[in-house]
Amino acid sequence: MAHSKIMLAVAGSGKTHYIANHLNPSANNLVITYTRQNVDNLKKELKKVNGELPKNTHVLTFSSFLYRWILKPFEPILTIGNKTAFITSGVEIIKSPEPLSILGKPNPRYMKKDDYRHYLYFEKYYVSRMSELILAQSKEVLKKMFERLKHFCDHLYFDELQDFMGKDFDLLNHFISEPDLDVFAVGDFHQHSVSKSDFTASKPYLKKGKAYLSKDEYKLLFKGKAHIDESTLIKSRRVPVKICTFISSKLGIYIESASLIQGHYELLEDEQKIIHTLEDTDTVKLFYNNSALYTCSPTINWGYSKGDTYKKGCIILTKTFDSLFDENFSCTHLSPAQVNPLYVAMTRSTHELFFIKEKDFRKFKTKYAGS
Amino acid sequence: MYIQSLKINGYKKFKDFTIDFSPHINVLIGENEAGKSTILEAIDIVLNQKTFISPNASFEQYFNQEIVQEYKFQPSIKNLPKIEIELFFNDEKDIRSEYFNGLHSSFSPTMKTGIKFTYKFDESHHELLDVLYEGNYDETFIPLDYYIAEWNTFAGRKYINKNSPLKNVLIDNSIRKNNLFDSYSRRIYINKLAPPDRQNLSHQFRKNVQHFVNSNTEKLNLQDYSFGIDEGKTVLENLLDLKSEGVSIQNKGKGKENLIKTEIALEVKSDLILLEEPENHLSYLNTRKLIKDIQNKCDGAQIIITTHDPLIVSRLDLRNTIWICNRRYYSLKNIPLETAEYFMKTDNMQLLNYILAQRVILVEGNSEYILLPQLTINTFNYTLEKHVVELLSGGGITYKHYIELSKIVKNRLLVITDNDGDQETINSISETNKENSNVLIKCSPDINEFTFEVCLFNSNQSKLQTISEKKPGTTAEYRKKALNQNLAYMLKNKTEAALRISEEDDYKTHVLLPQYIQEGIEWLIQK
């Protein structure tokens, strides 16, 4: 029956570590993740565990996987809009396709699905429409694609499960439902809508209806198709005890710590302390966006810090979260797209985490803003 | 992984040609220019990106001439000559095979595993050429400057030889090209040493060269300039030379060189060994040694050999032979084991002639072998050569092995045999004749004519009345039966009699073929 397994994890619980340690190095494995950086992380971890990258284990990004494994080998029988047997020359990574509408108004440059230009930019695939193109193929073609996949691959691993949205999610669900295909997918539900990826479909999990799902609603999407494991990776090995407690109470996202470190978090309001921390090169400064503009290195955007581990971090809050330390702070009125990036930023530090309010940082903005 | 088959379109001799290989030993035979070497070349082009990788070279000579003629007759962009070579591998359930598997082959929509090489007009120059065709452009000229060579796997991915699925070595001992030596040393080096070791050696080498320069700066100094070492020339891999006991094997004599090269190739663990005419420059004994090596050391590797040596063909098991002829191939893999073993044991030196001949007469004894050419002229006024007939001596009752061969190579075979005075033999021969349209066994239909000499004597009695005079003491009996004295002489001195008939004026141009042989030859030379 259901061979597939979904593992819901918390930040820093060792998803990469788990995959590297549970993968059978003598089998044919395919490990797929969203970002290139994570491909490197996975390879590094696999090398650590096995001495070298197992020769029958391939680690690649989701877009490479779709192109190399699913689309390219079948081009002679693919239907791309109004074209068949068209041989492409690769994947377009810069241009994105014209959307159906812009700011609620119909986009005259949008290409319909029956036009190959819906999927292709000249001779290349739009990265964000590859899943849609695959799902638009006939049953026979899809069957061949899955057969080939099963022929060469015994185990299929997906990391960053929460990043699969829209058509990517539908396609992932196809893989999970496929009999005889052994899929293992792991992700942190609360890190979804945090963009760091090559491409993230800016679409909800479901075709219509609510833009965001609760965790329980999310779980329902896999019902009967895969076994859901919520207990193995429940504890964060990275995030220390005190910070976990703080996150759980403030963001309403439950996270437990497996760390031996108690940890320390603090809101900095004293000017001297703020300057000292901003100028400390051992502390990573996490900005909501445009982190590259600031000279107080090292800096990074909240979203881009996904997957990273720092000893000390300092979060520069946004107006939305200036009241984070207020006793009656609640984020029930906020969307996951607002909360999740902060959750990501807050789960990076192994020891210390500092916060600076937006209104306090503003005083130093010019000082640290590069030209 | 091994090569299952090779498909060649438009390259040299082959307009459209496919050949299947066995996973182990493949012995390619065929007349000169049949295309044996072209097959090895084609594999080398696809797998190792040979020849077409070099820019600015003219590749016009590689096109199939028939295709070039068609283009010249009807010049258009669509008709431009192109070369396509596809290499098919066996299907393995291994993730590393995935890179080669897909529909980008001529077998689409069937999934295949392999690599495709194409040398064709680059479509992106289409418009440019359209303009040319409209003007006063010499249409029969092939615009090679706008051609591209491409290597793709059947998965539609770019292929580079670094990703070769088969560690391979090509040993070319043919007389035509022998200057491939350094590339040979290099291949052995690459196959034998792991990449980290090669990197390390190369690094050390460059360090030492640099050290040499550094410690001689003064001497290498000119006023405003200084001498350095050309880095393009000091690549370790290009400087390697194989040595045996301190002597470069290039200087050991062709035969020895050949033997050593082959031995080394067999020792290095390769997945595929391509051997071009390994017998060249080798004595009979050394050829036998080489064959032993091939048999003992190939150990799982796929071997493809071209040869003209019947010893190699028979010793490496006839069933491994692939005959290339008229742009087709015939595999002898279905030859019965018994037949293969028979040829393996007998070191049959005429085996290759037999396979390559289109019409063969197989005779039982020396007498027929000596007399048939001359008697054919006397009887029919033409020679056997005129009708490209190969005359072979089958040495007794072994003709059934040859018939097995003929069933596969489809040559026309006439067997001349004796009925041994046995009606059953006559009956069973006429049964066998019904089985194969390309094989005819002929013996005298009369049981009294139990052997060739009897038939010959009976059909030429008047001309042979005095032949026994050479040995007047000959008794007029044979095997305790009374007989004409002349016939008795012929039976008791078969070879001598045959030689005399073929040489002495009294007989040479007068004696004719017995009826059953006449019938046989008439059948044989039919179109």
JSON list of C-alpha atoms in Angstrom, two decimals, chain A residues 28-30 55-58 67-69 72-77 87 144 148 150-154, chain B residues 91-105 108-111 113 154-157:
[
{"chain": "A", "resi": 28, "resn": "ASN", "atom": "CA", "xyz": [19.35, 4.14, -6.55]},
{"chain": "A", "resi": 29, "resn": "ASN", "atom": "CA", "xyz": [18.35, 7.34, -4.76]},
{"chain": "A", "resi": 30, "resn": "LEU", "atom": "CA", "xyz": [17.12, 10.64, -6.00]},
{"chain": "A", "resi": 55, "resn": "LYS", "atom": "CA", "xyz": [27.63, 6.78, -6.58]},
{"chain": "A", "resi": 56, "resn": "ASN", "atom": "CA", "xyz": [24.02, 5.84, -7.16]},
{"chain": "A", "resi": 57, "resn": "THR", "atom": "CA", "xyz": [22.62, 8.80, -5.27]},
{"chain": "A", "resi": 58, "resn": "HIS", "atom": "CA", "xyz": [21.84, 11.92, -7.25]},
{"chain": "A", "resi": 67, "resn": "TYR", "atom": "CA", "xyz": [13.73, 19.02, -16.84]},
{"chain": "A", "resi": 68, "resn": "ARG", "atom": "CA", "xyz": [16.24, 16.18, -16.93]},
{"chain": "A", "resi": 69, "resn": "TRP", "atom": "CA", "xyz": [14.16, 13.31, -15.66]},
{"chain": "A", "resi": 72, "resn": "LYS", "atom": "CA", "xyz": [13.64, 16.24, -21.69]},
{"chain": "A", "resi": 73, "resn": "PRO", "atom": "CA", "xyz": [13.77, 12.47, -22.29]},
{"chain": "A", "resi": 74, "resn": "PHE", "atom": "CA", "xyz": [10.19, 12.57, -23.59]},
{"chain": "A", "resi": 75, "resn": "GLU", "atom": "CA", "xyz": [10.29, 15.64, -25.83]},
{"chain": "A", "resi": 76, "resn": "PRO", "atom": "CA", "xyz": [9.69, 13.62, -29.01]},
{"chain": "A", "resi": 77, "resn": "ILE", "atom": "CA", "xyz": [6.22, 12.70, -27.69]},
{"chain": "A", "resi": 87, "resn": "ILE", "atom": "CA", "xyz": [13.05, 19.90, -29.01]},
{"chain": "A", "resi": 144, "resn": "LYS", "atom": "CA", "xyz": [5.74, 6.43, -19.46]},
{"chain": "A", "resi": 148, "resn": "ARG", "atom": "CA", "xyz": [11.05, 5.58, -16.45]},
{"chain": "A", "resi": 150, "resn": "LYS", "atom": "CA", "xyz": [10.59, 3.96, -11.29]},
{"chain": "A", "resi": 151, "resn": "HIS", "atom": "CA", "xyz": [12.99, 2.07, -13.52]},
{"chain": "A", "resi": 152, "resn": "PHE", "atom": "CA", "xyz": [16.02, 4.09, -12.54]},
{"chain": "A", "resi": 153, "resn": "CYS", "atom": "CA", "xyz": [15.10, 5.23, -9.06]},
{"chain": "A", "resi": 154, "resn": "ASP", "atom": "CA", "xyz": [14.27, 3.10, -6.01]},
{"chain": "B", "resi": 91, "resn": "ASP", "atom": "CA", "xyz": [19.20, -1.55, -20.46]},
{"chain": "B", "resi": 92, "resn": "GLU", "atom": "CA", "xyz": [20.31, -1.49, -16.83]},
{"chain": "B", "resi": 93, "resn": "LYS", "atom": "CA", "xyz": [18.29, -0.60, -13.78]},
{"chain": "B", "resi": 94, "resn": "ASP", "atom": "CA", "xyz": [20.98, 1.73, -12.55]},
{"chain": "B", "resi": 95, "resn": "ILE", "atom": "CA", "xyz": [20.53, 5.42, -11.87]},
{"chain": "B", "resi": 96, "resn": "ARG", "atom": "CA", "xyz": [23.72, 6.13, -13.83]},
{"chain": "B", "resi": 97, "resn": "SER", "atom": "CA", "xyz": [22.11, 4.74, -16.98]},
{"chain": "B", "resi": 98, "resn": "GLU", "atom": "CA", "xyz": [19.39, 7.34, -16.67]},
{"chain": "B", "resi": 99, "resn": "TYR", "atom": "CA", "xyz": [21.55, 9.97, -18.37]},
{"chain": "B", "resi": 100, "resn": "PHE", "atom": "CA", "xyz": [21.45, 7.83, -21.53]},
{"chain": "B", "resi": 101, "resn": "ASN", "atom": "CA", "xyz": [17.82, 6.72, -21.54]},
{"chain": "B", "resi": 102, "resn": "GLY", "atom": "CA", "xyz": [14.99, 8.38, -23.42]},
{"chain": "B", "resi": 103, "resn": "LEU", "atom": "CA", "xyz": [13.28, 8.99, -26.72]},
{"chain": "B", "resi": 104, "resn": "HIS", "atom": "CA", "xyz": [15.96, 11.02, -28.48]},
{"chain": "B", "resi": 105, "resn": "SER", "atom": "CA", "xyz": [16.91, 8.17, -30.80]},
{"chain": "B", "resi": 108, "resn": "SER", "atom": "CA", "xyz": [11.28, 6.91, -30.70]},
{"chain": "B", "resi": 109, "resn": "PRO", "atom": "CA", "xyz": [8.64, 6.32, -29.32]},
{"chain": "B", "resi": 110, "resn": "THR", "atom": "CA", "xyz": [10.42, 3.28, -27.92]},
{"chain": "B", "resi": 111, "resn": "MET", "atom": "CA", "xyz": [12.70, 4.04, -24.99]},
{"chain": "B", "resi": 113, "resn": "THR", "atom": "CA", "xyz": [19.62, 3.76, -23.82]},
{"chain": "B", "resi": 154, "resn": "PHE", "atom": "CA", "xyz": [18.97, 9.52, -25.76]},
{"chain": "B", "resi": 155, "resn": "ALA", "atom": "CA", "xyz": [17.77, 11.40, -22.67]},
{"chain": "B", "resi": 156, "resn": "GLY", "atom": "CA", "xyz": [18.32, 14.56, -24.73]},
{"chain": "B", "resi": 157, "resn": "ARG", "atom": "CA", "xyz": [21.31, 15.64, -22.67]}
]
